[in-house]
Amino acid sequence: MRSLPALYVQQFKTSLAVMLQYRASLIIWLISHLLEPLVYLVVWTAVSAAQGGSVGGYDAAGFAAYFIVLMLVNHVTYTWIMWEYEYRVRHGSLSFALLRPVHPIHADLADNLSSKIITLPLILAAAAVLAAIFRPSLHTPPWAAAAFVPAVLLAFAVRFLMEWTLALAAFWTTRVSALNRVYFVALLFLSGQMAPLSLLPPPIRLAATILPFRWTTSFPVELLLGKLGLEETLLGLGAQAAWILACVVLLRLVWRAGVRVFTAVGA
Amino acid sequence: MARSLQIENGSVNAYHRIVHETPAVRVRELRKIFTVSEREAGAAAALRDLLRRRVREVPAVDGVSFDLSPGEIVGFLGPNGAGKTTTLKMLSGLLHPTGGEVAVLGHVPSRREKDFLRQITLVMGQRAQLVWDIPAADSFELNRAIYGIPRADFRRTLEELVALLDLGPLLPKPVRTLSLGERMKCEIAAALLHRPRVVFLDEPTIGLDVTMQRRIRAFLTDYNRRVGATILLTSHYMADVEALCRRVLVIHHGKLLFDGELARLVQRFTAHKTIVVRLEDPEADLSPYGEVVSREDGAATLRVPRELTARVTGRLLADLAVVDLTVEDPPIEEVIERVFSEPRA
């Protein structure tokens, strides 16, 4: 464990070096991360205009605030691990990970954090440009702004642990991409990526709240938009902590079982 | 060397020399059985298969036992599919044995304890651990962090590796721009930065040209001497094995056919020797002395039963005007081929 901080530092340097090798793909990545919230933002602004200026408590400036904050939260919480694991299992790079005296999740976490830190200035600049164009309105009480920081970090932890655990499905099946598609459709609706959860029908809202999805993205966005009371906020932070605990336990169990399968069959 | 061997009815009784140290690697009755599902071609068969899957058990490693002493370099020979890689993977903890016992430096590999992983390495010739897009030097730094190698040790080891493998000009280049041989040298260096005490090499010279093969061989000998590491390597190139290993393990159909000195392998599996003789009269009849394999440039090659070698040589020298005569074992490749063509035990 002594060497973990050093590992994170070195992984940061490695990720930086890899990213700088592909400057063009960095631009493409930025555009894709901008485009999705932008599309929803334009659509919902049009809908609210058609509905007489407001839908479910969101006017044009409200939607602008929602999707710009969502873009920032999404930047902090998203992972790409589910697209990588099948390759790792099939092509043997997992074997190398298993030969190393460090749990492979550390390399993934370090890599994820590194790319986030490296791309943060880009996404902040993009948010500033969007804010200048769409003029969002934010009514955030100071306590909510303060609570936003732990909320977004916990949201990242929930999503990272959950998606890392789900990625381990690659140990059992070669059809991971089908599973991934189901997951990402659920994420799109239930985590508030497509629309604020408050605009969705109550059963979907309930599902989003019971399942981990709301806590991976929507919750910190709602918080910063000033939509949540103190009690709801504390409950939310508690729900995040509970999901993190559950995911850690699950991850350990699934990882152990997955490695057992992997080392029984070989790759 | 007091290691003697007898192979009877396909079973191996190896009387190992009495070693005072505990073995670096201890393998007893190691077995790995893979379950593969089978089905015939066609839709009807696919449907039947849905209802009842037919599986077949394939023993990849079938009751293998051996010890490796600390500091030994041992060659692991066998045709494709003999069970070499499967064994190496079980020794390095990537595969769970179906049966038997393995201990490497006193650890059970499949538990993958950190203390165990820190002391071993597995180099697989066709697989890459280096990060493709960045210079090898950066991947080395990453390994330094992963293995928690103190900086001073890291620098010293890296300097050694750079000198021995001539890596200097390669370090700053992105790995994807390196040639196969250059990349292999970097892979080996990356795998040895933490100075593992036990090294498993699976085809470390595959696809490399002769110069590069020779370089890697010299390097492995040197590494073995410096670190005192135990090395088990598989290779398709007998030159690797002849240059590096006094002792070889021969595995075929998952069973150990031979464990002992390379020289004894030749004795054990060849009933013949080759006599190359050059005569004053190149046309002289040699058929009474043995099977004439070839005659060219005035030299004739005879194949004679091993136990008759001395007698035939004496008769040749007495009967004919001999200019030059040499007695040789057949080439090692030929011996190995013969071992592998023997019917399954």
Coordinates of C-alpha atoms in Angstrom, one line a residue:
Chain A
M1 CA 0.0 0.0 0.0
R2 CA 3.0 2.2 0.6
S3 CA 3.5 2.7 -3.1
L4 CA -0.1 3.6 -4.0
P5 CA 0.3 7.4 -4.1
A6 CA 3.4 7.0 -6.3
L7 CA 1.4 4.7 -8.6
Y8 CA -1.3 7.4 -8.9
V9 CA 1.3 10.1 -9.7
Q10 CA 3.0 7.9 -12.3
Q11 CA -0.3 6.8 -13.9
F12 CA -1.2 10.5 -14.2
K13 CA 2.0 11.1 -16.1
T14 CA 1.3 8.1 -18.3
S15 CA -2.3 9.1 -19.1
L16 CA -1.1 12.6 -19.9
A17 CA 1.5 11.3 -22.3
V18 CA -1.0 9.0 -24.0
M19 CA -3.6 11.8 -24.3
L20 CA -1.1 14.2 -25.8
Q21 CA -0.2 11.6 -28.4
Y22 CA -3.7 11.9 -29.7
R23 CA -4.6 15.6 -29.7
A24 CA -7.1 15.1 -32.5
S25 CA -9.1 12.6 -30.6
L26 CA -9.1 14.9 -27.6
I27 CA -10.9 17.5 -29.7
I28 CA -13.4 14.9 -31.0
W29 CA -14.0 13.8 -27.4
L30 CA -14.7 17.4 -26.4
I31 CA -17.1 17.9 -29.2
S32 CA -19.0 14.8 -28.3
H33 CA -19.2 15.8 -24.7
L34 CA -20.5 19.2 -25.7
L35 CA -22.9 18.1 -28.3
E36 CA -25.1 15.7 -26.3
P37 CA -26.2 18.2 -23.6
L38 CA -26.4 20.9 -26.2
V39 CA -28.9 18.9 -28.2
Y40 CA -31.1 18.3 -25.2
L41 CA -30.7 21.9 -24.1
V42 CA -32.0 23.2 -27.5
V43 CA -34.8 20.6 -27.6
W44 CA -36.1 21.4 -24.0
T45 CA -35.7 25.2 -24.6
A46 CA -38.0 24.8 -27.6
V47 CA -40.4 22.7 -25.7
S48 CA -40.6 25.2 -22.8
A49 CA -41.2 28.0 -25.3
A50 CA -44.0 26.0 -26.9
Q51 CA -45.5 25.4 -23.5
G52 CA -45.7 29.1 -22.7
G53 CA -42.2 29.5 -21.3
S54 CA -41.9 26.8 -18.7
V55 CA -42.1 23.0 -18.3
G56 CA -42.2 21.4 -14.9
G57 CA -40.6 24.4 -13.2
Y58 CA -37.9 24.9 -15.8
D59 CA -37.8 27.9 -18.0
A60 CA -35.2 28.4 -20.8
A61 CA -32.7 29.8 -18.3
G62 CA -33.5 26.9 -15.9
F63 CA -32.9 24.3 -18.7
A64 CA -29.6 26.1 -19.6
A65 CA -28.5 25.9 -16.0
Y66 CA -29.6 22.2 -15.8
F67 CA -27.7 21.0 -18.9
I68 CA -24.6 23.1 -18.3
V69 CA -24.3 21.8 -14.7
L70 CA -25.2 18.3 -16.0
M71 CA -22.3 18.5 -18.5
L72 CA -19.9 19.4 -15.7
V73 CA -21.2 16.7 -13.3
N74 CA -21.1 14.2 -16.1
H75 CA -17.5 15.1 -16.8
V76 CA -16.6 14.3 -13.3
T77 CA -18.6 11.1 -13.0
Y78 CA -18.4 9.3 -16.3
T79 CA -16.3 6.2 -16.9
W80 CA -15.4 4.2 -20.0
I81 CA -14.5 1.0 -18.2
M82 CA -17.5 -1.0 -19.5
W83 CA -16.2 -0.6 -23.1
E84 CA -12.8 -1.8 -22.2
Y85 CA -13.2 -4.9 -20.1
E86 CA -14.2 -7.3 -22.9
Y87 CA -11.1 -6.4 -24.8
R88 CA -8.9 -6.9 -21.7
V89 CA -10.4 -10.3 -21.0
R90 CA -10.2 -11.5 -24.7
H91 CA -6.8 -10.1 -25.6
G92 CA -4.8 -11.0 -22.6
S93 CA -4.0 -7.6 -21.1
L94 CA -6.0 -8.7 -18.1
S95 CA -3.4 -11.4 -17.6
F96 CA -0.7 -8.8 -17.2
A97 CA -2.9 -6.9 -14.7
L98 CA -3.3 -10.1 -12.7
L99 CA 0.5 -10.6 -12.6
R100 CA 0.9 -7.3 -10.9
P101 CA 1.0 -6.9 -7.1
V102 CA -1.6 -4.1 -7.2
H103 CA -5.4 -4.5 -7.7
P104 CA -6.2 -3.4 -11.3
I105 CA -8.9 -1.0 -10.1
H106 CA -6.2 1.4 -8.9
A107 CA -4.8 1.8 -12.4
D108 CA -8.3 2.4 -13.8
L109 CA -9.1 4.9 -11.1
A110 CA -5.8 6.7 -11.6
D111 CA -6.3 6.8 -15.3
N112 CA -9.8 8.0 -15.0
L113 CA -8.9 10.8 -12.6
S114 CA -5.9 11.8 -14.7
S115 CA -7.9 12.2 -17.9
K116 CA -10.5 14.2 -15.9
I117 CA -8.0 16.6 -14.5
I118 CA -6.3 17.0 -17.9
T119 CA -9.6 17.7 -19.7
L120 CA -11.2 19.8 -17.0
P121 CA -10.0 23.2 -18.4
L122 CA -11.5 22.3 -21.7
I123 CA -14.8 21.4 -20.3
L124 CA -14.9 24.5 -18.1
A125 CA -14.1 26.6 -21.1
A126 CA -16.9 24.9 -23.0
A127 CA -19.3 25.5 -20.1
A128 CA -18.3 29.2 -20.0
V129 CA -19.1 29.5 -23.8
L130 CA -22.4 27.8 -23.3
A131 CA -23.3 30.0 -20.4
A132 CA -22.5 33.1 -22.4
I133 CA -24.8 31.9 -25.1
F134 CA -27.7 30.4 -23.2
R135 CA -27.7 32.7 -20.1
P136 CA -28.5 30.1 -17.3
S137 CA -30.0 31.2 -14.0
L138 CA -28.8 29.5 -10.8
H139 CA -30.4 30.0 -7.4
T140 CA -28.0 28.2 -5.2
P141 CA -28.1 28.7 -1.4
P142 CA -24.5 28.8 -0.1
W143 CA -25.0 25.6 1.9
A144 CA -26.1 23.7 -1.2
A145 CA -23.0 25.0 -3.1
A146 CA -20.9 23.6 -0.3
A147 CA -22.7 20.3 -0.2
F148 CA -22.3 20.0 -4.0
V149 CA -18.6 19.2 -3.7
P150 CA -19.0 16.0 -1.6
A151 CA -22.2 15.2 -3.6
V152 CA -20.4 15.2 -7.0
L153 CA -17.4 13.3 -5.6
L154 CA -19.7 10.6 -4.1
A155 CA -21.6 10.5 -7.3
F156 CA -18.3 9.7 -9.1
A157 CA -17.6 7.0 -6.6
V158 CA -21.0 5.4 -7.0
R159 CA -20.8 5.4 -10.8
F160 CA -17.2 4.3 -11.0
L161 CA -17.7 1.4 -8.6
M162 CA -21.0 0.4 -10.2
E163 CA -19.7 0.5 -13.7
W164 CA -16.4 -1.3 -12.8
T165 CA -18.5 -4.1 -11.2
L166 CA -20.8 -4.3 -14.3
A167 CA -17.8 -4.3 -16.6
L168 CA -16.7 -7.6 -14.9
A169 CA -19.6 -9.3 -16.8
A170 CA -16.9 -9.7 -19.5
F171 CA -15.6 -12.6 -17.4
W172 CA -18.8 -14.6 -18.1
T173 CA -20.0 -13.5 -21.5
T174 CA -18.7 -12.4 -24.8
R175 CA -21.8 -10.4 -25.6
V176 CA -20.9 -7.5 -23.3
S177 CA -21.9 -4.8 -25.8
A178 CA -25.6 -5.9 -25.6
L179 CA -25.5 -5.6 -21.8
N180 CA -23.8 -2.2 -22.1
R181 CA -26.5 -0.9 -24.4
V182 CA -29.2 -1.8 -22.0
Y183 CA -27.3 -0.1 -19.2
F184 CA -26.7 3.1 -21.1
V185 CA -30.3 3.4 -22.1
A186 CA -31.3 3.0 -18.4
L187 CA -28.6 5.6 -17.5
L188 CA -29.9 8.0 -20.2
F189 CA -33.4 8.0 -18.7
L190 CA -32.8 7.4 -15.0
S191 CA -29.8 9.5 -14.3
G192 CA -31.3 12.7 -15.7
Q193 CA -29.1 12.8 -18.8
M194 CA -32.0 13.3 -21.2
A195 CA -34.3 15.4 -19.0
P196 CA -34.6 16.5 -15.4
L197 CA -36.0 13.6 -13.4
S198 CA -38.8 15.9 -12.1
L199 CA -40.2 16.0 -15.7
L200 CA -40.5 12.2 -15.9
P201 CA -43.5 10.1 -14.9
P202 CA -43.5 9.2 -11.2
P203 CA -42.8 5.4 -11.7
I204 CA -39.6 6.3 -13.6
R205 CA -38.7 8.9 -10.9
L206 CA -39.2 6.2 -8.3
A207 CA -37.0 3.7 -10.2
A208 CA -34.3 6.3 -10.5
T209 CA -34.3 7.0 -6.8
I210 CA -34.4 3.4 -5.7
L211 CA -31.7 2.3 -8.1
P212 CA -28.3 3.9 -8.0
F213 CA -28.9 6.0 -11.2
R214 CA -30.1 9.3 -9.6
W215 CA -27.1 9.3 -7.3
T216 CA -24.6 9.0 -10.1
T217 CA -25.5 12.3 -11.8
S218 CA -28.9 13.9 -11.2
F219 CA -28.6 14.4 -7.5
P220 CA -25.6 16.8 -7.5
V221 CA -27.2 18.7 -10.4
E222 CA -30.5 19.1 -8.5
L223 CA -28.5 20.2 -5.5
L224 CA -26.6 22.9 -7.3
L225 CA -29.7 24.2 -9.0
G226 CA -31.2 24.8 -5.6
K227 CA -34.0 22.3 -6.1
L228 CA -33.4 20.3 -2.9
G229 CA -34.0 21.0 0.7
L230 CA -31.6 20.3 3.5
E231 CA -33.3 17.1 4.5
E232 CA -33.4 15.8 1.0
T233 CA -29.8 16.7 0.6
L234 CA -28.7 14.8 3.7
L235 CA -30.8 11.8 2.7
G236 CA -29.2 11.9 -0.8
L237 CA -25.7 12.0 0.6
G238 CA -26.7 9.0 2.8
A239 CA -28.1 7.2 -0.2
Q240 CA -24.8 7.8 -2.0
A241 CA -22.8 6.5 0.9
A242 CA -25.0 3.4 1.1
W243 CA -24.6 2.7 -2.6
I244 CA -20.8 3.1 -2.4
L245 CA -20.7 0.6 0.5
A246 CA -23.0 -1.8 -1.4
C247 CA -20.9 -1.5 -4.6
V248 CA -17.6 -2.1 -2.8
V249 CA -19.0 -5.3 -1.3
L250 CA -20.5 -6.4 -4.6
L251 CA -17.3 -5.5 -6.5
R252 CA -15.2 -7.6 -4.2
L253 CA -17.5 -10.6 -4.6
V254 CA -17.9 -10.3 -8.3
W255 CA -14.2 -9.7 -8.8
R256 CA -13.2 -12.7 -6.9
A257 CA -15.8 -14.9 -8.7
G258 CA -14.7 -13.4 -12.0
V259 CA -11.0 -14.1 -11.4
R260 CA -11.9 -17.6 -10.4
V261 CA -13.7 -18.1 -13.7
F262 CA -10.9 -16.5 -15.6
T263 CA -8.2 -18.6 -14.0
A264 CA -10.2 -21.7 -14.5
V265 CA -10.5 -21.2 -18.2
G266 CA -7.5 -19.1 -19.1
A267 CA -7.3 -16.6 -21.9
Chain B
M1 CA 25.8 -34.3 -12.1
A2 CA 24.1 -36.9 -10.1
R3 CA 20.8 -36.5 -11.8
S4 CA 19.9 -39.8 -13.4
L5 CA 16.8 -40.7 -15.2
Q6 CA 14.9 -43.7 -16.2
I7 CA 11.8 -43.7 -18.4
E8 CA 9.8 -46.8 -18.4
N9 CA 6.5 -47.4 -19.9
G10 CA 6.0 -43.7 -20.2
S11 CA 6.3 -43.0 -16.5
V12 CA 9.0 -40.8 -15.3
N13 CA 11.1 -41.6 -12.3
A14 CA 13.5 -38.8 -11.8
Y15 CA 16.0 -39.2 -9.0
H16 CA 16.9 -35.7 -8.3
R17 CA 20.3 -34.8 -6.9
I18 CA 20.0 -34.1 -3.2
V19 CA 19.5 -30.4 -2.9
H20 CA 20.2 -28.6 0.3
E21 CA 18.2 -25.5 -0.6
T22 CA 14.4 -25.7 -0.8
P23 CA 13.4 -25.7 -4.4
A24 CA 12.4 -22.4 -6.0
V25 CA 9.7 -24.2 -7.8
R26 CA 8.1 -27.4 -6.6
V27 CA 5.5 -29.1 -8.7
R28 CA 3.7 -32.3 -7.8
E29 CA 1.2 -34.2 -9.9
L30 CA 0.1 -31.0 -11.5
R31 CA -3.1 -31.3 -13.6
K32 CA -5.2 -29.0 -15.6
I33 CA -8.3 -30.2 -17.3
F34 CA -10.1 -27.9 -19.6
T35 CA -13.8 -28.4 -20.3
V36 CA -14.6 -27.7 -23.9
S37 CA -18.1 -27.8 -25.4
E38 CA -18.5 -29.7 -28.5
R39 CA -21.2 -29.8 -31.2
E40 CA -21.6 -30.7 -34.7
A41 CA -22.2 -28.2 -37.4
G42 CA -25.7 -27.4 -38.5
A43 CA -28.9 -25.9 -37.1
A44 CA -30.4 -29.1 -35.8
A45 CA -27.2 -29.8 -33.8
A46 CA -27.3 -26.3 -32.5
L47 CA -30.9 -26.9 -31.2
R48 CA -29.9 -30.2 -29.6
D49 CA -27.0 -28.4 -28.1
L50 CA -29.4 -25.8 -26.5
L51 CA -31.2 -28.7 -24.7
R52 CA -28.2 -30.6 -23.6
R53 CA -24.7 -29.3 -23.9
R54 CA -22.1 -31.8 -24.7
V55 CA -18.8 -31.2 -23.1
R56 CA -15.5 -33.0 -23.4
E57 CA -12.7 -32.9 -20.9
V58 CA -9.3 -32.2 -22.3
P59 CA -6.3 -32.8 -20.0
A60 CA -3.8 -30.1 -20.9
V61 CA -1.4 -30.9 -18.1
D62 CA -1.7 -34.4 -16.8
G63 CA 0.2 -35.3 -13.7
V64 CA 3.5 -33.3 -14.0
S65 CA 6.1 -33.3 -11.2
F66 CA 9.4 -31.5 -11.1
D67 CA 11.6 -29.2 -8.9
L68 CA 13.6 -26.2 -9.9
S69 CA 16.5 -25.3 -7.7
P70 CA 17.2 -21.7 -7.0
G71 CA 19.4 -20.2 -9.8
E72 CA 18.7 -22.9 -12.3
I73 CA 17.9 -22.2 -16.0
V74 CA 15.7 -25.0 -17.3
G75 CA 14.4 -25.4 -20.8
F76 CA 10.8 -26.5 -21.2
L77 CA 10.3 -28.3 -24.5
G78 CA 7.3 -29.7 -26.2
P79 CA 5.3 -29.3 -29.4
N80 CA 2.4 -26.9 -29.7
G81 CA -0.4 -27.8 -27.4
A82 CA 1.8 -30.0 -25.2
G83 CA 0.9 -28.1 -22.1
K84 CA 3.9 -25.7 -21.8
T85 CA 2.1 -22.5 -21.6
T86 CA -0.6 -23.9 -19.4
T87 CA 2.0 -25.0 -17.0
L88 CA 3.7 -21.6 -17.0
K89 CA 0.4 -20.0 -16.4
M90 CA -0.3 -22.2 -13.4
L91 CA 3.2 -21.5 -12.1
S92 CA 2.6 -17.7 -12.3
G93 CA -0.9 -17.8 -10.9
L94 CA -2.9 -17.1 -14.0
L95 CA -4.5 -20.5 -14.1
H96 CA -6.0 -22.5 -11.3
P97 CA -4.8 -26.1 -11.3
T98 CA -7.4 -28.8 -11.5
G99 CA -5.3 -31.0 -9.3
G100 CA -1.8 -31.4 -7.8
E101 CA 0.4 -29.0 -5.9
V102 CA 2.5 -26.0 -6.9
A103 CA 4.8 -24.0 -4.7
V104 CA 6.8 -21.1 -6.1
L105 CA 9.1 -19.5 -3.5
G106 CA 6.9 -21.1 -0.9
H107 CA 3.8 -19.5 -2.3
V108 CA 0.7 -21.1 -3.8
P109 CA 0.6 -19.2 -7.1
S110 CA -3.2 -19.2 -7.6
R111 CA -3.6 -17.2 -4.4
R112 CA -1.8 -14.4 -6.2
E113 CA -0.4 -12.9 -3.0
K114 CA 1.3 -9.6 -3.4
D115 CA 4.5 -10.9 -1.9
F116 CA 4.5 -13.7 -4.5
L117 CA 3.7 -11.5 -7.5
R118 CA 6.5 -9.1 -6.5
Q119 CA 9.1 -11.9 -6.9
I120 CA 8.1 -13.4 -10.2
T121 CA 7.6 -12.5 -13.8
L122 CA 6.0 -14.1 -16.9
V123 CA 7.1 -12.9 -20.3
M124 CA 4.8 -14.1 -23.1
G125 CA 6.4 -13.6 -26.5
Q126 CA 3.3 -12.7 -28.4
R127 CA 1.6 -10.5 -25.8
A128 CA 2.6 -7.0 -24.8
Q129 CA 2.4 -5.3 -21.5
L130 CA 4.1 -2.0 -22.7
V131 CA 1.8 0.9 -23.3
W132 CA 1.6 1.2 -27.0
D133 CA 1.5 4.9 -27.5
I134 CA 4.2 6.2 -25.3
P135 CA 8.0 5.6 -25.0
A136 CA 9.1 2.4 -23.3
A137 CA 10.9 4.6 -20.7
D138 CA 7.4 5.9 -19.5
S139 CA 6.1 2.3 -19.2
F140 CA 9.2 1.4 -17.2
E141 CA 8.4 4.3 -14.8
L142 CA 4.9 3.0 -14.5
N143 CA 6.3 -0.4 -13.6
R144 CA 8.5 1.2 -11.0
A145 CA 5.5 2.7 -9.4
I146 CA 3.4 -0.5 -9.6
Y147 CA 6.1 -2.6 -8.0
G148 CA 7.2 0.1 -5.6
I149 CA 10.8 -0.1 -6.7
P150 CA 13.0 2.4 -4.8
R151 CA 14.3 5.0 -7.2
A152 CA 18.0 4.2 -6.6
D153 CA 17.4 0.5 -7.3
F154 CA 15.3 1.3 -10.3
R155 CA 18.0 3.5 -11.8
R156 CA 20.7 0.9 -11.2
T157 CA 18.6 -2.0 -12.7
L158 CA 17.6 0.2 -15.6
E159 CA 21.2 1.1 -16.4
E160 CA 22.1 -2.5 -16.3
L161 CA 19.3 -3.5 -18.6
V162 CA 20.0 -0.7 -21.0
A163 CA 23.6 -1.7 -21.3
L164 CA 22.9 -5.4 -21.6
L165 CA 20.1 -5.2 -24.1
D166 CA 21.4 -2.0 -25.8
L167 CA 18.2 -0.2 -25.2
G168 CA 19.6 3.4 -25.1
P169 CA 18.3 4.5 -28.5
L170 CA 14.9 2.8 -28.0
L171 CA 13.9 4.4 -24.8
P172 CA 12.5 7.7 -26.1
K173 CA 10.6 6.2 -29.0
P174 CA 6.9 5.4 -28.8
V175 CA 6.6 1.6 -28.5
R176 CA 4.4 1.4 -31.6
T177 CA 7.3 2.6 -33.7
L178 CA 9.7 -0.1 -32.5
S179 CA 10.4 -3.2 -34.5
L180 CA 9.4 -6.6 -33.2
G181 CA 12.8 -7.4 -31.9
E182 CA 13.2 -4.0 -30.3
R183 CA 9.9 -4.3 -28.7
M184 CA 10.7 -7.7 -27.3
K185 CA 13.9 -6.4 -25.7
C186 CA 11.8 -3.7 -24.1
E187 CA 9.2 -6.2 -23.0
I188 CA 11.9 -8.3 -21.3
A189 CA 13.4 -5.3 -19.6
A190 CA 10.0 -4.2 -18.3
A191 CA 9.4 -7.6 -17.0
L192 CA 12.7 -7.7 -15.1
L193 CA 12.8 -4.2 -13.6
H194 CA 11.6 -5.5 -10.2
R195 CA 14.4 -8.1 -10.3
P196 CA 12.2 -11.1 -10.0
R197 CA 13.8 -14.2 -8.4
V198 CA 11.7 -16.5 -10.6
V199 CA 11.4 -15.8 -14.3
F200 CA 9.0 -17.6 -16.6
L201 CA 9.6 -17.0 -20.3
D202 CA 7.2 -18.2 -23.0
E203 CA 8.9 -18.1 -26.4
P204 CA 11.0 -15.0 -25.6
T205 CA 12.8 -15.1 -29.0
I206 CA 9.9 -16.0 -31.2
G207 CA 10.0 -14.1 -34.5
L208 CA 13.4 -12.5 -33.9
D209 CA 16.4 -12.7 -36.1
V210 CA 19.4 -14.7 -35.2
T211 CA 21.5 -11.7 -33.9
M212 CA 18.6 -10.6 -31.7
Q213 CA 18.1 -14.2 -30.4
R214 CA 21.7 -14.4 -29.5
R215 CA 21.6 -11.1 -27.7
I216 CA 18.6 -12.1 -25.6
R217 CA 20.3 -15.4 -24.8
A218 CA 23.4 -13.7 -23.6
F219 CA 21.3 -11.3 -21.6
L220 CA 19.4 -14.1 -19.9
T221 CA 22.6 -15.9 -18.9
D222 CA 23.9 -12.7 -17.5
Y223 CA 20.7 -11.9 -15.6
N224 CA 20.7 -15.4 -14.2
R225 CA 24.2 -14.9 -12.9
R226 CA 23.7 -11.4 -11.5
V227 CA 20.4 -11.9 -9.7
G228 CA 20.7 -15.7 -9.1
A229 CA 17.2 -16.0 -10.6
T230 CA 15.6 -19.3 -11.4
I231 CA 14.5 -19.3 -15.1
L232 CA 12.1 -21.6 -16.8
L233 CA 11.8 -21.0 -20.5
T234 CA 10.0 -22.5 -23.5
S235 CA 11.3 -22.0 -27.0
H236 CA 10.9 -23.3 -30.4
Y237 CA 14.5 -22.6 -31.1
M238 CA 16.8 -25.4 -30.0
A239 CA 19.7 -23.0 -30.1
D240 CA 18.1 -21.1 -27.2
V241 CA 17.8 -24.2 -25.2
E242 CA 21.3 -25.5 -26.1
A243 CA 22.9 -22.1 -25.2
L244 CA 21.0 -21.5 -22.0
C245 CA 19.9 -24.8 -20.4
R246 CA 21.8 -27.7 -19.0
R247 CA 18.6 -29.3 -17.9
V248 CA 15.4 -29.7 -19.9
L249 CA 11.9 -30.8 -19.2
V250 CA 10.2 -32.4 -22.1
I251 CA 6.4 -32.4 -22.1
H252 CA 4.1 -34.1 -24.6
H253 CA 0.3 -34.6 -24.4
G254 CA 0.4 -33.0 -21.0
K255 CA 2.8 -35.6 -19.5
L256 CA 6.5 -35.2 -18.6
L257 CA 8.5 -37.4 -20.9
F258 CA 11.9 -36.4 -19.8
D259 CA 13.6 -34.4 -17.0
G260 CA 17.4 -34.2 -17.1
E261 CA 20.5 -33.0 -18.8
L262 CA 20.2 -32.0 -22.4
A263 CA 23.1 -34.4 -23.3
R264 CA 21.2 -37.3 -21.8
L265 CA 18.1 -36.5 -23.7
V266 CA 20.1 -37.2 -26.8
Q267 CA 21.4 -40.5 -25.4
R268 CA 18.0 -41.6 -24.2
F269 CA 16.1 -40.9 -27.4
T270 CA 18.6 -41.8 -30.1
A271 CA 19.7 -45.3 -30.8
H272 CA 22.1 -44.1 -33.5
K273 CA 25.2 -42.0 -34.0
T274 CA 26.5 -40.5 -37.2
I275 CA 30.0 -41.1 -38.5
V276 CA 31.2 -38.7 -41.1
V277 CA 34.2 -40.2 -42.9
R278 CA 36.4 -38.9 -45.7
L279 CA 38.3 -41.5 -47.6
E280 CA 41.3 -41.5 -50.0
D281 CA 39.2 -43.5 -52.4
P282 CA 35.8 -41.7 -52.5
E283 CA 34.2 -44.6 -54.3
A284 CA 35.0 -47.3 -51.7
D285 CA 32.1 -49.4 -50.6
L286 CA 30.8 -48.5 -47.2
S287 CA 27.6 -50.5 -47.0
P288 CA 29.2 -53.3 -44.8
Y289 CA 29.8 -50.7 -42.1
G290 CA 26.4 -49.1 -41.7
E291 CA 23.6 -47.3 -43.4
V292 CA 25.0 -44.7 -45.9
V293 CA 22.9 -41.6 -45.4
S294 CA 24.7 -39.4 -47.9
R295 CA 27.8 -39.1 -50.0
E296 CA 28.9 -35.7 -51.1
D297 CA 32.2 -33.8 -51.8
G298 CA 34.1 -37.0 -50.9
A299 CA 32.6 -37.3 -47.5
A300 CA 30.2 -40.1 -46.6
T301 CA 27.8 -40.0 -43.7
L302 CA 27.0 -43.3 -42.0
R303 CA 24.3 -44.1 -39.5
V304 CA 25.3 -46.8 -37.0
P305 CA 23.6 -48.2 -33.9
R306 CA 25.0 -46.3 -30.8
E307 CA 26.4 -49.5 -29.2
L308 CA 28.3 -50.4 -32.3
T309 CA 29.9 -47.0 -32.8
A310 CA 33.3 -47.9 -31.4
R311 CA 33.5 -51.2 -33.2
V312 CA 32.5 -49.7 -36.6
T313 CA 34.9 -46.8 -36.2
G314 CA 37.7 -49.2 -35.4
R315 CA 36.9 -51.3 -38.5
L316 CA 36.8 -48.3 -40.7
L317 CA 40.1 -47.1 -39.6
A318 CA 41.7 -50.6 -39.9
D319 CA 40.1 -51.5 -43.3
L320 CA 40.2 -48.3 -45.3
A321 CA 42.5 -45.4 -46.0
V322 CA 40.7 -42.8 -43.9
V323 CA 41.6 -39.1 -44.4
D324 CA 39.2 -37.7 -41.7
L325 CA 36.6 -39.2 -39.4
T326 CA 34.2 -37.7 -36.9
V327 CA 31.5 -39.2 -34.7
E328 CA 28.5 -37.1 -33.9
D329 CA 25.2 -37.2 -32.2
P330 CA 22.3 -36.4 -34.5
P331 CA 21.2 -32.7 -34.4
I332 CA 19.1 -31.9 -31.3
E333 CA 16.1 -30.9 -33.5
E334 CA 16.1 -34.4 -34.9
V335 CA 16.1 -35.9 -31.4
I336 CA 13.3 -33.7 -30.3
E337 CA 11.3 -34.6 -33.3
R338 CA 11.8 -38.2 -32.6
V339 CA 10.7 -37.8 -29.0
F340 CA 7.5 -36.1 -30.1
S341 CA 6.7 -38.6 -32.8
E342 CA 6.6 -41.4 -30.3
P343 CA 3.2 -42.8 -29.7
R344 CA 1.1 -41.4 -26.9
A345 CA 1.7 -43.3 -23.6

